[in-house]
Structure formats: structure tokens, C-alpha cells
XYZ file of N, CA and C in Angstrom:
396
model
N -20.620 27.673 -20.717
C -19.834 26.485 -20.479
C -20.227 25.410 -21.480
N -19.251 24.655 -21.925
C -19.471 23.569 -22.880
C -18.989 22.261 -22.253
N -19.815 21.213 -22.348
C -19.442 19.897 -21.843
C -19.509 18.905 -22.995
N -18.347 18.372 -23.354
C -18.259 17.363 -24.403
C -18.064 16.010 -23.733
N -18.836 15.022 -24.159
C -18.737 13.682 -23.580
C -18.141 12.739 -24.614
N -17.026 12.114 -24.250
C -16.313 11.176 -25.108
C -17.245 10.033 -25.528
N -17.141 9.555 -26.775
C -18.008 8.459 -27.237
C -17.983 7.213 -26.338
N -16.839 6.881 -25.752
C -16.773 5.719 -24.850
C -17.607 5.960 -23.589
N -17.620 7.192 -23.116
C -18.410 7.545 -21.936
C -19.901 7.589 -22.301
N -20.208 8.059 -23.501
C -21.593 8.050 -23.976
C -22.145 6.627 -23.911
N -21.340 5.653 -24.348
C -21.770 4.248 -24.321
C -22.033 3.777 -22.886
N -21.186 4.171 -21.942
C -21.377 3.791 -20.538
C -22.661 4.402 -19.969
N -22.911 5.647 -20.307
C -24.116 6.328 -19.825
C -25.360 5.663 -20.403
N -25.323 5.346 -21.682
C -26.487 4.733 -22.338
C -26.850 3.378 -21.731
N -25.870 2.682 -21.157
C -26.148 1.391 -20.504
C -27.010 1.565 -19.253
N -26.914 2.723 -18.600
C -27.651 2.965 -17.349
C -28.888 3.820 -17.550
N -28.984 4.426 -18.699
C -30.033 5.405 -18.956
C -31.280 4.752 -19.529
N -32.446 5.288 -19.141
C -33.720 4.830 -19.671
C -34.431 6.034 -20.291
N -35.387 5.805 -21.187
C -36.105 6.937 -21.804
C -36.715 7.852 -20.745
N -36.553 9.166 -20.958
C -37.123 10.147 -20.046
C -36.254 10.487 -18.846
N -35.155 9.777 -18.661
C -34.286 10.057 -17.514
C -33.719 11.471 -17.579
N -33.368 11.981 -16.406
C -32.692 13.270 -16.297
C -31.268 13.025 -15.825
N -30.362 13.895 -16.255
C -28.945 13.714 -15.933
C -28.390 14.969 -15.277
N -27.477 14.728 -14.336
C -26.875 15.808 -13.555
C -25.371 15.580 -13.448
N -24.608 16.651 -13.599
C -23.194 16.625 -13.243
C -23.146 17.267 -11.867
N -23.054 16.425 -10.855
C -23.191 16.869 -9.473
C -21.841 17.129 -8.841
N -21.648 18.353 -8.372
C -20.479 18.703 -7.581
C -20.846 18.443 -6.130
N -20.079 17.595 -5.464
C -20.391 17.208 -4.088
C -19.955 18.312 -3.113
N -20.885 19.239 -2.897
C -20.629 20.342 -1.977
C -21.586 20.336 -0.791
N -22.357 19.255 -0.660
C -23.295 19.127 0.449
C -24.631 19.788 0.192
N -24.818 20.361 -0.988
C -26.051 21.054 -1.321
C -26.837 20.245 -2.342
N -28.127 20.086 -2.109
C -28.982 19.391 -3.060
C -29.440 18.038 -2.541
N -30.374 17.432 -3.259
C -30.977 16.185 -2.793
C -30.052 14.970 -2.876
N -28.966 15.084 -3.587
C -28.054 13.950 -3.737
C -26.864 14.040 -2.797
N -26.871 15.032 -1.900
C -25.748 15.235 -0.980
C -25.529 13.990 -0.134
N -24.290 13.588 -0.044
C -23.917 12.443 0.770
C -23.679 12.950 2.186
N -24.530 12.529 3.109
C -24.398 13.023 4.476
C -23.313 12.299 5.257
N -22.791 11.209 4.705
C -21.721 10.486 5.373
C -20.387 11.173 5.143
N -19.368 10.666 5.780
C -18.034 11.211 5.583
C -17.560 10.922 4.172
N -16.846 11.853 3.604
C -16.320 11.681 2.254
C -14.929 11.075 2.325
N -14.641 10.210 1.392
C -13.296 9.635 1.319
C -12.456 10.403 0.306
N -12.954 11.549 -0.165
C -12.280 12.340 -1.182
C -11.637 13.575 -0.573
N -10.434 13.883 -0.993
C -9.766 15.104 -0.570
C -9.685 16.109 -1.707
N -9.935 15.642 -2.939
C -9.890 16.509 -4.101
C -11.305 16.901 -4.505
N -11.440 17.616 -5.610
C -12.762 17.977 -6.118
C -13.520 16.711 -6.457
N -14.750 16.654 -6.076
C -15.534 15.449 -6.268
C -16.808 15.754 -7.054
N -16.891 15.162 -8.230
C -18.071 15.261 -9.074
C -18.644 13.871 -9.253
N -19.948 13.806 -9.542
C -20.614 12.548 -9.884
C -21.539 12.815 -11.062
N -21.666 11.849 -11.941
C -22.631 11.930 -13.028
C -23.841 11.124 -12.562
N -24.949 11.801 -12.346
C -26.126 11.171 -11.751
C -27.255 11.099 -12.771
N -27.906 9.955 -12.798
C -29.068 9.729 -13.659
C -30.260 9.430 -12.754
N -31.377 10.117 -12.998
C -32.597 9.868 -12.225
C -33.760 9.632 -13.188
N -34.787 8.936 -12.724
C -35.982 8.822 -13.553
C -36.676 10.181 -13.661
N -37.459 10.334 -14.697
C -38.160 11.592 -14.947
C -39.053 11.990 -13.771
N -39.600 11.007 -13.067
C -40.530 11.301 -11.967
C -39.826 11.429 -10.616
N -38.516 11.601 -10.603
C -37.795 11.791 -9.345
C -38.337 13.052 -8.669
N -38.561 13.026 -7.351
C -39.130 14.194 -6.655
C -38.321 15.473 -6.910
N -39.021 16.557 -7.190
C -38.384 17.827 -7.540
C -37.783 18.551 -6.343
N -38.089 18.105 -5.130
C -37.597 18.772 -3.929
C -36.069 18.840 -3.942
N -35.544 20.038 -3.879
C -34.103 20.240 -3.820
C -33.412 20.337 -5.161
N -34.093 20.041 -6.254
C -33.447 20.044 -7.569
C -33.210 21.448 -8.118
N -33.784 22.467 -7.482
C -33.613 23.847 -7.952
C -32.149 24.293 -7.897
N -31.306 23.617 -7.112
C -29.886 23.994 -7.047
C -29.176 23.704 -8.363
N -29.771 22.841 -9.186
C -29.206 22.542 -10.517
C -29.795 23.569 -11.478
N -29.264 24.785 -11.393
C -29.847 25.936 -12.057
C -29.191 26.281 -13.386
N -28.441 25.359 -13.948
C -27.855 25.547 -15.272
C -27.955 24.225 -16.020
N -27.923 24.294 -17.321
C -28.031 23.092 -18.136
C -27.137 23.250 -19.365
N -26.471 22.170 -19.736
C -25.649 22.173 -20.950
C -26.119 21.035 -21.846
N -26.129 21.288 -23.133
C -26.525 20.268 -24.102
C -25.297 19.415 -24.411
N -25.480 18.092 -24.380
C -24.372 17.162 -24.627
C -24.802 16.082 -25.614
N -23.899 15.177 -25.906
C -24.181 14.061 -26.816
C -25.228 13.104 -26.260
N -25.483 13.137 -24.953
C -26.498 12.268 -24.350
C -27.757 13.054 -23.971
N -27.798 14.325 -24.308
C -28.933 15.171 -23.976
C -28.547 16.212 -22.944
N -29.536 16.952 -22.451
C -29.224 18.006 -21.485
C -28.723 17.437 -20.159
N -27.682 18.068 -19.639
C -27.123 17.692 -18.337
C -27.229 18.930 -17.455
N -27.877 18.755 -16.314
C -28.052 19.869 -15.378
C -26.869 19.914 -14.411
N -26.525 21.122 -13.982
C -25.461 21.288 -13.001
C -25.695 22.541 -12.192
N -25.008 22.631 -11.073
C -25.093 23.807 -10.216
C -24.212 24.886 -10.840
N -24.774 26.046 -11.033
C -24.001 27.136 -11.607
C -22.768 27.426 -10.746
N -22.900 27.238 -9.439
C -21.778 27.487 -8.529
C -20.616 26.523 -8.752
N -20.866 25.369 -9.358
C -19.799 24.390 -9.593
C -18.964 24.733 -10.822
N -19.471 25.633 -11.669
C -18.768 25.961 -12.909
C -17.431 26.640 -12.667
N -17.232 27.188 -11.473
C -15.950 27.812 -11.147
C -14.820 26.770 -11.153
N -15.170 25.501 -10.960
C -14.176 24.430 -10.920
C -13.973 23.766 -12.285
N -14.713 24.221 -13.284
C -14.641 23.644 -14.625
C -14.083 24.673 -15.601
N -13.537 24.197 -16.702
C -13.070 25.099 -17.747
C -14.229 25.449 -18.676
N -14.064 26.501 -19.467
C -15.118 26.908 -20.407
C -15.460 25.765 -21.355
N -14.460 25.003 -21.740
C -14.661 23.811 -22.571
C -14.143 22.618 -21.776
N -15.078 21.878 -21.193
C -14.745 20.729 -20.347
C -15.148 19.453 -21.060
N -14.336 18.411 -20.884
C -14.609 17.114 -21.501
C -14.749 16.054 -20.418
N -15.740 15.169 -20.566
C -15.884 14.003 -19.703
C -15.337 12.826 -20.502
N -14.222 12.265 -20.026
C -13.502 11.243 -20.789
C -13.229 10.012 -19.925
N -12.870 8.940 -20.594
C -12.431 7.725 -19.927
C -10.914 7.800 -19.834
N -10.399 7.853 -18.609
C -8.956 7.961 -18.409
C -8.236 6.656 -18.699
N -6.921 6.689 -18.671
C -6.094 5.526 -18.971
C -6.354 4.354 -18.023
N -6.775 4.661 -16.794
C -7.037 3.602 -15.811
C -8.464 3.069 -15.883
N -9.274 3.661 -16.762
C -10.667 3.245 -16.878
C -11.618 4.065 -16.034
N -11.088 5.017 -15.270
C -11.924 5.900 -14.452
C -12.331 7.114 -15.282
N -13.523 7.629 -15.024
C -13.973 8.830 -15.722
C -13.259 10.047 -15.160
N -12.953 10.982 -16.054
C -12.277 12.214 -15.670
C -12.962 13.402 -16.328
N -12.929 14.527 -15.649
C -13.279 15.801 -16.261
C -11.963 16.466 -16.631
N -11.824 16.827 -17.901
C -10.592 17.445 -18.380
C -10.906 18.775 -19.042
N -9.949 19.683 -18.945
C -10.055 20.978 -19.599
C -8.704 21.382 -20.128
N -8.611 22.586 -20.634
C -7.347 23.097 -21.152
C -6.277 23.124 -20.070
N -6.692 23.237 -18.819
C -5.738 23.300 -17.711
C -5.317 21.918 -17.205
N -5.878 20.849 -17.788
C -5.510 19.485 -17.383
C -6.689 18.741 -16.781
N -6.394 17.770 -15.898
C -7.443 16.989 -15.245
C -8.066 17.852 -14.151
N -9.366 18.046 -14.250
C -10.091 18.873 -13.282
C -10.639 18.032 -12.136
N -11.051 16.803 -12.447
C -11.580 15.881 -11.436
C -11.412 14.467 -11.973
N -11.182 13.528 -11.069
C -10.898 12.138 -11.434
C -11.866 11.221 -10.685
N -11.938 9.985 -11.146
C -12.761 8.947 -10.488
C -14.219 9.363 -10.346
N -14.808 9.818 -11.430
C -16.198 10.276 -11.418
C -17.113 9.086 -11.668
N -17.935 8.732 -10.699
C -18.850 7.601 -10.905
C -20.078 8.017 -11.707
N -20.656 7.057 -12.410
C -21.967 7.233 -13.024
C -22.936 6.511 -12.109
N -23.847 7.270 -11.489
C -24.794 6.706 -10.533
C -26.217 6.845 -11.049
N -26.972 5.803 -10.899
C -28.408 5.878 -11.162
C -29.081 5.930 -9.796
N -29.830 6.992 -9.541
C -30.525 7.158 -8.270
C -32.020 7.073 -8.543
N -32.629 6.068 -7.957
C -34.065 5.866 -8.152
C -34.848 6.788 -7.227
N -36.139 6.804 -7.380
C -37.004 7.675 -6.582
C -36.815 7.396 -5.098
N -36.793 8.460 -4.321
C -36.643 8.333 -2.872
C -37.923 7.790 -2.244
N -37.729 6.951 -1.245
C -38.839 6.436 -0.468
C -38.494 6.593 1.006
N -39.268 7.366 1.725
C -39.081 7.565 3.173
C -37.648 7.951 3.516
N -37.072 8.863 2.737
C -35.741 9.367 3.038
C -34.605 8.462 2.617
N -34.887 7.343 2.019
C -33.845 6.415 1.587
C -33.595 6.614 0.104
N -32.354 6.415 -0.325
C -32.025 6.495 -1.738
C -31.528 5.154 -2.207
N -31.889 4.796 -3.398
C -31.359 3.581 -4.015
C -30.304 4.014 -5.010
N -29.069 3.644 -4.758
C -27.945 4.002 -5.621
C -27.492 2.770 -6.388
N -27.026 2.993 -7.579
C -26.410 1.896 -8.300
C -25.212 2.436 -9.066
N -24.134 1.688 -9.016
C -22.943 2.027 -9.789
C -21.980 2.902 -9.041
N -20.725 2.794 -9.411
C -19.685 3.679 -8.923
C -19.228 3.428 -7.504
N -17.935 3.561 -7.288
C -17.369 3.428 -5.941
C -17.515 4.735 -5.182
N -16.991 4.768 -3.985
C -17.008 5.937 -3.113
C -16.602 7.181 -3.865
């Protein structure tokens, strides 16, 4: 799988990224440490671009068992999520300003937030950026 990140999206990611951070293209399937246990307001495929500090606890991160090299560095993802992506997928800024995953088959996912998730403390997560 190939993930190309549009230069405009690279700039958005760099605004939230710090040296040593790790990045994930997270498919919201309820699996992994970033799973949202609340009700989802999404009816379509839901992906999130997540940035964590290098020292983020490793518990649960094994589900991100694949990695692709991109313009911003390696991005980890769940191999099981690749079924929803094209062999050549692009992360772009759509006409409305929302991030989209696009492939040869068209728009694969829309309204993808860029979230920075800080280290967990007592089961709580600190999120920044992106709407529901």
C-alpha cells in the first residue's frame, strides 16, 4: 500500500507535530488504544490521523501492525484497515477544507481529523484538534 500526503496536508500535520512523534492512520473500528468508546456520529468509514509523543504507552499499539513511508515520515496503520483503502491512496485537502482519503475509485473517507493525543493518565486521554 502507498500513502501520498498532499503538500497542504503536510503543512497542517507539521503544525501539530513535534520531534520524535509517532503517527497513525487510525480506522475507527473499536480496536486499539485510541478507540472512542462513546457513540459515533459517523455512518460512513471513519479514519483519523493521530499524532502521539514518542513516549506514549505501548499498550494496545500492536494493532498498528503495518507502516507506510510518507512525506511526513512513517505512518502506522492496522493491516485490517487496508481493505478500505486503494493500493495508491492520497490524503488530500478537499474543496470544503476537510481532509479526505482518495484513491482511483474516488473518495474513500471524508472529514478526517488530525488529532494529537498526549500520554494517557489514569485512563483519560487528552485530545486536541478535529471535530467528531
